[in-house]
Coordinates of C-alpha atoms in Angstrom, one line a residue:
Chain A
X1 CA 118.6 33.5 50.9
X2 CA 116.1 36.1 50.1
X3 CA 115.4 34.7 46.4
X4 CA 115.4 30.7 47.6
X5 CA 112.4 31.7 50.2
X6 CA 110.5 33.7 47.8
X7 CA 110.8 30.4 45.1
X8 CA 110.1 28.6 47.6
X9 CA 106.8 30.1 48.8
X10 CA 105.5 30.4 45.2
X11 CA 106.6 26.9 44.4
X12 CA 104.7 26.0 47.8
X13 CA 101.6 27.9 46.6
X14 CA 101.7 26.2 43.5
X15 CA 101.5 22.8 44.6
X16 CA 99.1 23.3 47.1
X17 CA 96.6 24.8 44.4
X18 CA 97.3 22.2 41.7
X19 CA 96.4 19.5 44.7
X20 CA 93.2 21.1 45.4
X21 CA 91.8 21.5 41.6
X22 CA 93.1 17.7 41.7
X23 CA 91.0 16.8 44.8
X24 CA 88.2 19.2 43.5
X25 CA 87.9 17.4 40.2
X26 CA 88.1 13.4 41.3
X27 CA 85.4 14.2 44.6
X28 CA 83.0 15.6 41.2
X29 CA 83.5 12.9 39.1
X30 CA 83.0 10.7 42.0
X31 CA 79.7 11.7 43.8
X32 CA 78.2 12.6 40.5
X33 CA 78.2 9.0 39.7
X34 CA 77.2 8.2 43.3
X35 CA 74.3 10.7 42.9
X36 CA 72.8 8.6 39.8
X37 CA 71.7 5.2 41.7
X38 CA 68.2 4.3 41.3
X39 CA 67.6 1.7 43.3
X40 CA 68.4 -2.0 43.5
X41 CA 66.7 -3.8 40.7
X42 CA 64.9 -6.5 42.5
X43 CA 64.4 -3.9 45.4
X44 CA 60.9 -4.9 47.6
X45 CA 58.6 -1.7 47.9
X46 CA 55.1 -0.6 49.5
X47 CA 52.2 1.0 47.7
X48 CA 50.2 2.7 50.2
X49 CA 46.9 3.9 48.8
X50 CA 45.5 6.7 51.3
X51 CA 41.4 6.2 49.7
X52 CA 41.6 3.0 51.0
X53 CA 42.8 3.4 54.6
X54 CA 40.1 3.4 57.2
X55 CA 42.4 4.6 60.2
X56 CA 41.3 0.9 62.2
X57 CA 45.5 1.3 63.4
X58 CA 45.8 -2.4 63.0
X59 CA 49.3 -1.5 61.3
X60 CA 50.4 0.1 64.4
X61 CA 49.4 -2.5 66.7
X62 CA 51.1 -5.2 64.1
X63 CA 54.2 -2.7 64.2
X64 CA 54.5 -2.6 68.5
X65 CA 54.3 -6.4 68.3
X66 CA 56.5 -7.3 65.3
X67 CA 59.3 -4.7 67.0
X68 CA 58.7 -5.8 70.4
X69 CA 58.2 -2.0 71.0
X70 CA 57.1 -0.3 74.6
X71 CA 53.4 -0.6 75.5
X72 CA 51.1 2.3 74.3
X73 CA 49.6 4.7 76.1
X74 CA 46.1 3.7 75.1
X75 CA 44.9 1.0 73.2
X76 CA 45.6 0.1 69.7
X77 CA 41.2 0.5 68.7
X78 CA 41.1 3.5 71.0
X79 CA 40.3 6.5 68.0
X80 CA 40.6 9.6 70.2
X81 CA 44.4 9.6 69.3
X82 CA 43.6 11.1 66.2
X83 CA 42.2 14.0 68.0
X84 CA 45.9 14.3 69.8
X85 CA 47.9 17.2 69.3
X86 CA 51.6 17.6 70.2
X87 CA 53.4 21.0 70.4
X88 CA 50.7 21.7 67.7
X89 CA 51.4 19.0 65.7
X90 CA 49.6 15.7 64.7
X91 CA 50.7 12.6 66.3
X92 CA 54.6 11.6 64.7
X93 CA 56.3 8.6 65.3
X94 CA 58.9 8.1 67.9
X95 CA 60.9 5.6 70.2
X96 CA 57.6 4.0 70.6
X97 CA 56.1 3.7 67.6
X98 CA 57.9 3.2 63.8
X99 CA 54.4 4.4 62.4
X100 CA 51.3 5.9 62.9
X101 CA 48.2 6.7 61.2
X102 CA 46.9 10.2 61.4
X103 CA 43.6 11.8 60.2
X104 CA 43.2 14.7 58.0
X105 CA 39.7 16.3 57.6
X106 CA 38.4 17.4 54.2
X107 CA 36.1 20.1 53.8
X108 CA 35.7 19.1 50.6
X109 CA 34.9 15.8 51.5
X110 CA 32.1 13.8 53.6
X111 CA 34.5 11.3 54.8
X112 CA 37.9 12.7 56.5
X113 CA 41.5 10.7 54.6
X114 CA 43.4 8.8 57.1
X115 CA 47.5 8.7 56.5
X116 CA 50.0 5.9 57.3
X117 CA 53.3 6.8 57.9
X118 CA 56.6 5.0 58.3
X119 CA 60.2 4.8 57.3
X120 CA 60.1 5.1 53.5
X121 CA 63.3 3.7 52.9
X122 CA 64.4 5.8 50.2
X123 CA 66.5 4.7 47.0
X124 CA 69.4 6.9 48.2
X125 CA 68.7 7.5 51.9
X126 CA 69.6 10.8 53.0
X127 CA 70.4 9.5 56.4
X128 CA 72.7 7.2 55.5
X129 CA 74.7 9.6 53.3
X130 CA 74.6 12.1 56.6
X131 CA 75.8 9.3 59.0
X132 CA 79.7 9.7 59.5
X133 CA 80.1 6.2 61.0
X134 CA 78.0 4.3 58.6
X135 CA 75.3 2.8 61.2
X136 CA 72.9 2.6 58.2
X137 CA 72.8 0.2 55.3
X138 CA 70.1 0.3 52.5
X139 CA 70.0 -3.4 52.0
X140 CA 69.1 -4.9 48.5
X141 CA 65.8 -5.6 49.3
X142 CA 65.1 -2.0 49.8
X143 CA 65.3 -1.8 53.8
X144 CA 66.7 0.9 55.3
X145 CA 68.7 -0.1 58.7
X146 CA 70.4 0.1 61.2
X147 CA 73.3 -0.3 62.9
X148 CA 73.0 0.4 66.9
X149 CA 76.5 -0.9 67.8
X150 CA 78.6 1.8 65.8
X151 CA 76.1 4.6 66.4
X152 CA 77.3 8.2 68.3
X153 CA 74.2 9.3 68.7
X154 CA 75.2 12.5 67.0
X155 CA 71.5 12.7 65.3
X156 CA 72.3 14.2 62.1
X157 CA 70.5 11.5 60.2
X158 CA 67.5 13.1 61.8
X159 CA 68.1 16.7 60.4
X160 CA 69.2 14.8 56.9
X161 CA 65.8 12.9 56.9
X162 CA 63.5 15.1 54.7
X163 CA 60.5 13.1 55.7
X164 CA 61.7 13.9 60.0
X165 CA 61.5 10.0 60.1
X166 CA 64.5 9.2 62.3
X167 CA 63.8 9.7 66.2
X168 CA 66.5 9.4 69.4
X169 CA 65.6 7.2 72.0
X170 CA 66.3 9.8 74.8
X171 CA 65.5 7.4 77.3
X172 CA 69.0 5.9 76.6
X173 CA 71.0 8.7 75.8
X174 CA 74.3 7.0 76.9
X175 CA 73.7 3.9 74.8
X176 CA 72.4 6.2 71.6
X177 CA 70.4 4.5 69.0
X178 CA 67.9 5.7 66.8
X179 CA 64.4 4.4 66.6
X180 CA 62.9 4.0 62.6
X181 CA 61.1 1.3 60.7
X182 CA 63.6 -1.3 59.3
X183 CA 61.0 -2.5 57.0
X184 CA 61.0 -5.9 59.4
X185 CA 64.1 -6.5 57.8
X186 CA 65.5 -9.0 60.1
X187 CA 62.2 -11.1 60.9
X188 CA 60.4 -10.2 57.9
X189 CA 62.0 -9.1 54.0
X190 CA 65.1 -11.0 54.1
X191 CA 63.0 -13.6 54.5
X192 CA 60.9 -12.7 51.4
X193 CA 58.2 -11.9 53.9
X194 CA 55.7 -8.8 53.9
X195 CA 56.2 -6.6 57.0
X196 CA 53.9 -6.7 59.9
X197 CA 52.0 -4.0 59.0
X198 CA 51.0 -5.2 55.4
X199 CA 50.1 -8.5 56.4
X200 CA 47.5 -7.1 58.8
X201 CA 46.2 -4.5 57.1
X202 CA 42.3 -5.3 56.5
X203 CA 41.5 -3.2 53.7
X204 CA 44.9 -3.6 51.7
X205 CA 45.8 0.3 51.8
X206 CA 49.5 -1.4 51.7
X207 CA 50.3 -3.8 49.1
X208 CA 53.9 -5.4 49.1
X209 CA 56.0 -6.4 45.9
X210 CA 58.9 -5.3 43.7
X211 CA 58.8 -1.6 43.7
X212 CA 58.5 -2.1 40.4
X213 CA 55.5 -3.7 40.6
X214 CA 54.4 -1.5 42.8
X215 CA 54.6 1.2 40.7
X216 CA 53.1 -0.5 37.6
X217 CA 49.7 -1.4 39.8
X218 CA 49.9 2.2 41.2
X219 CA 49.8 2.7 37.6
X220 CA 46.8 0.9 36.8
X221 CA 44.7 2.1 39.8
X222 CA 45.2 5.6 38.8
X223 CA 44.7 4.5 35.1
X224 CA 41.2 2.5 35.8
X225 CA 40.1 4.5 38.5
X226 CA 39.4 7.5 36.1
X227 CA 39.0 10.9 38.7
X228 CA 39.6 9.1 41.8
X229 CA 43.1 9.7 42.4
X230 CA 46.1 12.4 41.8
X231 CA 48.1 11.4 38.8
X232 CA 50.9 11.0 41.2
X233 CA 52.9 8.5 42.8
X234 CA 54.2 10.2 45.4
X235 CA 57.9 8.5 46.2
X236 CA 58.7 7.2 43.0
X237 CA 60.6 10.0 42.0
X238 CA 60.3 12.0 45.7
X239 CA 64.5 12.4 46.4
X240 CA 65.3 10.2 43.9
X241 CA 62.6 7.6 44.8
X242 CA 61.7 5.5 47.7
X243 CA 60.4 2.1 48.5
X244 CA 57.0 3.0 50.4
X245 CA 54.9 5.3 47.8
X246 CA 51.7 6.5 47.9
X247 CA 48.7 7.3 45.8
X248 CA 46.2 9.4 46.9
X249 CA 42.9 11.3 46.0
X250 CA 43.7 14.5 46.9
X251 CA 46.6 16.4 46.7
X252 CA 49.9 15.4 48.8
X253 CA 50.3 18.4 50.1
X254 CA 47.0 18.4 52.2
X255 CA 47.8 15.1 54.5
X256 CA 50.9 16.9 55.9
X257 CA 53.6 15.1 52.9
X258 CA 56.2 17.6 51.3
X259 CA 55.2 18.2 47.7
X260 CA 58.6 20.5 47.6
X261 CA 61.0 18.1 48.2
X262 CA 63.4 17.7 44.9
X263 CA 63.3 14.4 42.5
X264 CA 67.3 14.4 43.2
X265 CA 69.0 12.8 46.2
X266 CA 69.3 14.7 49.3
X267 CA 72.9 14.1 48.2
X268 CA 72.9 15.5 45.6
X269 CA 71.9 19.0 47.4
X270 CA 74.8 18.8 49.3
X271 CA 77.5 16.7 47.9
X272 CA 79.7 19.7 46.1
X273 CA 80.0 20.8 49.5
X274 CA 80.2 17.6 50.9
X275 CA 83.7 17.2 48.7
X276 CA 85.3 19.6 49.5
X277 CA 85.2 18.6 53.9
X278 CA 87.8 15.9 53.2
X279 CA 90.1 18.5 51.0
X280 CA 90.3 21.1 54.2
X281 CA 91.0 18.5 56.7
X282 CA 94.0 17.0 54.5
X283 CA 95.2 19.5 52.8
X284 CA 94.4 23.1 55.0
X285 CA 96.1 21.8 57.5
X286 CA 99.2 21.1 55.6
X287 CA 99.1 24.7 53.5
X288 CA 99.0 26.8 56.6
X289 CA 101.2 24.9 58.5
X290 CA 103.6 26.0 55.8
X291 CA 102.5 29.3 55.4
X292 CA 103.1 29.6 59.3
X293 CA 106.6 28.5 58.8
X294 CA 107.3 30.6 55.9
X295 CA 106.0 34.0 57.7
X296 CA 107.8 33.2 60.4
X297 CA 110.9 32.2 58.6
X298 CA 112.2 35.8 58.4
X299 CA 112.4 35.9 62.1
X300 CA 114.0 32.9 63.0
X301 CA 116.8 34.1 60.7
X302 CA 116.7 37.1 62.2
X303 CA 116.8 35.9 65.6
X304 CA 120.2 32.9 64.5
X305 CA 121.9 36.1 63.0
X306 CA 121.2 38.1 66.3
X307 CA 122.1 35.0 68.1
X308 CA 125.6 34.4 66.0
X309 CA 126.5 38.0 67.0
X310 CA 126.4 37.5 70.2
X311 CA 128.3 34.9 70.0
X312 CA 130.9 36.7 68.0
X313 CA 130.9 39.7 70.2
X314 CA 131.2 36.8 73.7
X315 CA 134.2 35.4 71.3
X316 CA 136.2 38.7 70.9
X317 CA 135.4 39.7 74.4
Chain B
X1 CA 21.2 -62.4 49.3
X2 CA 20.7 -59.9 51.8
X3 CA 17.1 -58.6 51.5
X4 CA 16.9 -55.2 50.4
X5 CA 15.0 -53.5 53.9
X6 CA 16.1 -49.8 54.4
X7 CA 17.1 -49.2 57.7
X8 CA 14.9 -46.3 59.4
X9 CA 18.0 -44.2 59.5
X10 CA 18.5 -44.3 55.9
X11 CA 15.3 -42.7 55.4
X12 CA 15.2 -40.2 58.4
X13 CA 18.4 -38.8 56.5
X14 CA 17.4 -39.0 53.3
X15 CA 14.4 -37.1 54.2
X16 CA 16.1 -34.6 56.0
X17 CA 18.5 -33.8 53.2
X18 CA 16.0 -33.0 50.9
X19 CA 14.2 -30.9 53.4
X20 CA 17.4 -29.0 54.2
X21 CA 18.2 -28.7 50.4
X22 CA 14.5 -27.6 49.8
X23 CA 15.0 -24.8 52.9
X24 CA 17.6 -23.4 51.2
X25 CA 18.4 -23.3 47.4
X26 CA 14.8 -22.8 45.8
X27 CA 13.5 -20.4 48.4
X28 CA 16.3 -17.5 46.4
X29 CA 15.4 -19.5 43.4
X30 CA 19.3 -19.4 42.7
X31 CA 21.8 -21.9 43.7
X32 CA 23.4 -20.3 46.3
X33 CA 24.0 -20.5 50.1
X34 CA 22.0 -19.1 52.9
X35 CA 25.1 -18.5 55.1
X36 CA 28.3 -18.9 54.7
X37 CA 30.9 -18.6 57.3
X38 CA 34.5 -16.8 57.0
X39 CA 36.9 -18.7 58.9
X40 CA 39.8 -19.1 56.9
X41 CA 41.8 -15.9 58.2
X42 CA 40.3 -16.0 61.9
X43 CA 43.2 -15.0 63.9
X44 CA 42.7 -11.7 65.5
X45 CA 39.2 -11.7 64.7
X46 CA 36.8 -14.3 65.3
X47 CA 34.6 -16.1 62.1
X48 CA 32.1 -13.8 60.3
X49 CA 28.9 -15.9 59.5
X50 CA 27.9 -13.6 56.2
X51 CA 24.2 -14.0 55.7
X52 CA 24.0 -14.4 52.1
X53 CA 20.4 -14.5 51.7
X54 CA 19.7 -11.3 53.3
X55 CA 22.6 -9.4 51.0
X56 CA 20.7 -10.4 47.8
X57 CA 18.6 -8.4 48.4
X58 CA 20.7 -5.6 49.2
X59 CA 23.2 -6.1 46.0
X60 CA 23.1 -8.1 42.3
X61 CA 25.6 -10.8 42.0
X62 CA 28.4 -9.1 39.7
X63 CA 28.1 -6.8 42.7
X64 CA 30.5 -9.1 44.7
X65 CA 31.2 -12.1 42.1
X66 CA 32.0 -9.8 38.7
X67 CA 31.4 -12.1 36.1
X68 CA 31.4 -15.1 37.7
X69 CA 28.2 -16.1 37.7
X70 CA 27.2 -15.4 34.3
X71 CA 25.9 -11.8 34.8
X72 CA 26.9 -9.0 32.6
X73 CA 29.4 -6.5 35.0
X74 CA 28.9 -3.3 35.2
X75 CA 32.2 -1.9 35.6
X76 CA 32.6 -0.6 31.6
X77 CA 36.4 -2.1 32.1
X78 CA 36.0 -5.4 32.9
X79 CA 33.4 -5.0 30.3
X80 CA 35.8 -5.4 27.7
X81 CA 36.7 -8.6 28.0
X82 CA 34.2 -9.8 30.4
X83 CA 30.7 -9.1 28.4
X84 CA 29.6 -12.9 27.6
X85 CA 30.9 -15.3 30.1
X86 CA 29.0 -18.2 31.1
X87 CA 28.6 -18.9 34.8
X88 CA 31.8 -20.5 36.3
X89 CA 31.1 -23.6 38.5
X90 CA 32.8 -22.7 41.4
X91 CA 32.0 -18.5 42.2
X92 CA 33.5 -18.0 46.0
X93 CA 35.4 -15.5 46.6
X94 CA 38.3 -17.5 47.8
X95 CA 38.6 -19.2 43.8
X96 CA 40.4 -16.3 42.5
X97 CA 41.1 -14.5 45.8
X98 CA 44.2 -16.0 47.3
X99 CA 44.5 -15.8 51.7
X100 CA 48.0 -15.4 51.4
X101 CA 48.6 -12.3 49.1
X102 CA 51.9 -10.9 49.8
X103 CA 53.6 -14.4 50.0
X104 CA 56.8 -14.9 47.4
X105 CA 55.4 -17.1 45.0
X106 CA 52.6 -14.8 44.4
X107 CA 54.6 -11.9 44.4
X108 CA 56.6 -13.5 41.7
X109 CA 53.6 -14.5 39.5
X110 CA 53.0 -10.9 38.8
X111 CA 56.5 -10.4 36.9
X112 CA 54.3 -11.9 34.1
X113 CA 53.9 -9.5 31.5
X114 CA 51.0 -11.3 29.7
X115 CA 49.5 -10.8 33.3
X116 CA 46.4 -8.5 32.9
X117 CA 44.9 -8.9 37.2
X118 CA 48.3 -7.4 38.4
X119 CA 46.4 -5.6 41.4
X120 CA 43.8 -8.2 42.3
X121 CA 43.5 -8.2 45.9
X122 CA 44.2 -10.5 48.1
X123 CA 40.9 -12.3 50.0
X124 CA 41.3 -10.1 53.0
X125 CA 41.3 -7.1 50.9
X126 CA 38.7 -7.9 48.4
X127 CA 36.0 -9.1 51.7
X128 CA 36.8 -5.4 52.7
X129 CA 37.3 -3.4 50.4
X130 CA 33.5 -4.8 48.6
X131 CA 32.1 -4.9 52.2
X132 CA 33.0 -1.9 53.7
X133 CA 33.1 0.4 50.8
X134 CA 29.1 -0.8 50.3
X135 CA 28.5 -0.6 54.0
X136 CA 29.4 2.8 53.8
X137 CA 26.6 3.9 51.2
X138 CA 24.4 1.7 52.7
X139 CA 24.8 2.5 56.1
X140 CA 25.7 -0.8 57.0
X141 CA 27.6 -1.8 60.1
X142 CA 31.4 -0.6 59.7
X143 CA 33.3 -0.5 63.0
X144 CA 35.4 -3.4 63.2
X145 CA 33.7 -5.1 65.9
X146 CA 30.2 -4.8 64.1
X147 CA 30.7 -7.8 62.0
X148 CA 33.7 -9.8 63.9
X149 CA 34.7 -10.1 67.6
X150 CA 38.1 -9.7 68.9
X151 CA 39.6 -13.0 69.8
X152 CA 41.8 -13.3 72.5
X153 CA 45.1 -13.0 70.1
X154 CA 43.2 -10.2 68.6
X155 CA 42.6 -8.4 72.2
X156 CA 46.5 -9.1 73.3
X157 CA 47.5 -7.5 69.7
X158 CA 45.2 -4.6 70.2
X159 CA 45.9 -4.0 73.8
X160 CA 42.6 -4.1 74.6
X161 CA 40.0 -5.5 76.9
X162 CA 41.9 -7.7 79.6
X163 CA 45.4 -6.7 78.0
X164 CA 44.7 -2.7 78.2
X165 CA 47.5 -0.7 79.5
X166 CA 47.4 0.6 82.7
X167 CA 46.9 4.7 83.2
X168 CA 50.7 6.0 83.3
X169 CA 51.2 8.6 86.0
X170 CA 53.0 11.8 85.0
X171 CA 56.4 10.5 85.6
X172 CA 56.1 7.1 83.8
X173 CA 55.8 9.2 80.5
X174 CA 59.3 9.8 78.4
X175 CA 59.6 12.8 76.7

């Protein structure tokens, strides 16, 4: 009895670690080739060219009217918003607004650089990979959306999002859905169309094509525009690229944008870790279930022994 | 055979044609317009009427029409392949300009790779982006309004004039 549980414990142990190098290795082989994607081919893209922008917020008045989104608070040509300050913060978007220009002072400068911000649907959405009910689809014409109906409202996409582009609609808490830039992808892109924003944009700071494209004329504005702009496209390689990029002519970093992000997938920060969820919720609870038994194996013999003696003892009285 | 009288009208337009052609082409001594209004993207913004007369003064032709009307451009890279062009007949903007940038058959044009003008603005962009960008070193008018008035489409986009939003009170504001 003593020998068959002892075989039978290693045996148990053996299995159970042969199982998880097994799991360990396919998850690797698996999200390493996930981590690789670079984009749909004929994906659509955004070049937004910040020396260009003149902070005239046509985009966001385009934006509240192409969304059908809540009326503002003040007018669309009223400038003092770029004077607003939230917990210390320039203006961000929110449930009432996918984007919104902000203004960024130059001492350096004798004019101050004004900076669009959206949604910029990246190649390999971080928020999408975080979402555990898959509410978000990058769609091959480079939109990132969204799916309402299946949404918990759990909000991690929002703490995955390393541009903080995600926002809750806390107004409807009990009917969650999250409030970002589709890229007009229902009234708009799948219909070959450039979003709202683009199309109304007086001074084309946005120009809408193939990413591709997009990158080649970034390209050639940096290339015949010698000294005017950082040799940077900030976004095509930004967490392993994303549809809206931006050139600039000063450095990212001073118009609030995260010059530390990685050129890798948010994924592929946090996929190791990622692989190994699925492995403890099948197979822990399965190991220590057994280990359970088996440590508490001794006693139950113990206690059928104790049990049969009694019953021997009842017998011969 | 009808005889061959000229009605007074005839004359009396005649006449005035040649007045109004003599008021204004020779007075720049170039062909060009005195005004010439901007109506083709009115939607939000009502028609500019651009006084050309007055900006010839202000700017040289390649300025705004590059090589278009025969002068040499000053821009050392479009030098390279644009040092001796003749004037082209037709020089507005809207020739080589296209209203409708971002639509799919444009979009698609630029896969060529012979395709030099890949980032040619659209007409929108290249009235504002030459306008403005002048304006700005010449202290010109740039607010929005300076040079176009809001239409009523414009003023419901905006929010503005009749269609601004009330004041909110404290409570009506979500956060």
């Amino acid at each position: 009895m003593k020998f068959m549980e002892k075989l039978s414990r290693r045996r148990f142990l053996k299995s159970g670690l042969a199982a998880t190098a097994a799991a360990t290795v396919i998850k690797n082989t698996d999200s390493k080739a996930s981590g690789n994607f670079e984009g749909y081919p004929d994906g659509m893209g955004v070049l937004v060219d910040l020396t260009r922008c003149v902070g005239c917020r046509s985009c966001e008045a385009a934006c509240n009217k192409e969304q059908g989104l809540p009326e503002p608070e003040k007018p669309f040509n009223d400038f003092s918003v770029f004077d607003e300050l939230h917990h210390g913060q320039k203006r961000r978007t929110d449930e009432t607004a996918y984007t919104v220009v902000n203004r960024f002072d130059m001492p350096d400068f004798d004019h101050p650089i004004f900076k669009k911000f959206q949604c910029n649907h990246c190649n390999e959405p971080a928020c999408l990979t975080s979402c555990f009910v898959n509410a978000y689809t990058k769609t091959p014409e480079g939109a990132v959306i969204y799916n309402a109906d299946v949404c918990v409202g759990c909000r991690t996409c929002m703490i995955a999002c390393p541009f903080y582009v995600p926002t809750f609609k806390y107004s409807s808490a009990f009917s969650p859905r999250i409030m970002k830039c589709i890229f007009c992808y229902d009234t708009r892109l799948k219909l070959g169309k450039a979003p709202a924003c683009v199309e109304v944009c007086p001074q084309e700071a946005l120009s809408f094509g193939k990413r591709s494209d997009c990158i080649s004329m970034g390209r050639q504005r940096i290339r015949q525009n010698p000294g005017k702009y950082v040799d940077h496209i900030y976004g095509e390689h930004e967490v392993g690229g994303t549809s809206w990029m931006y050139i600039s002519s000063v450095d990212f970093d001073k118009v609030g944008m995260d010059t530390t992000l990685p050129k890798e997938p948010i994924l592929n920060s946090v996929k190791d870790f990622l692989a190994i969820v699925p492995m403890v919720l099948t197979i822990w609870p399965a190991l220590f279930t057994g280990f359970h038994l088996l440590a508490t194996l001794k006693d139950k013999v113990m206690e059928m022994e104790m049990e049969e003696k009694r019953k021997e003892k009842e017998g011969q009285a | 055979m009808r005889p061959r009288t000229r009605k007074p009208g005839t004359t009396l337009l005649c006449v005035g044609s040649i007045l109004f052609l003599s008021l204004t082409a020779p007075a720049l001594a170039i062909d060009a317009p005195e005004t010439i209004n901007i109506d083709v993207m009115s939607k939000f913004y009502g028609p500019v009427t651009f006084d050309h007369a007055m900006h010839v003064d202000y700017a040289s032709c390649e300025e705004c029409h590059h090589h278009t009307t025969g002068e040499i451009v000053a821009d050392p890279n479009c030098a390279r392949c644009h040092t001796h062009h003749d004037a082209k007949t037709v020089v507005s903007c809207s020739k080589c300009h296209v209203a409708d940038r971002f639509n799919q058959e444009y979009i698609s044009k630029l896969e060529d790779p012979e395709l030099y003008h890949l980032d040619k603005p659209g007409l929108k962009g290249a009235y504002h982006l030459n306008c403005v960008s002048c304006h700005v070193t010449t202290s010109g008018p740039t607010g929005c309004v300076d040079c176009h008035a809001l239409t009523e489409a414009g003023e419901k986009l905006y929010r503005t004039g009749a269609f601004t939003p009330e004041t909110k009170t404290a409570s009506g504001k979500e956060h």
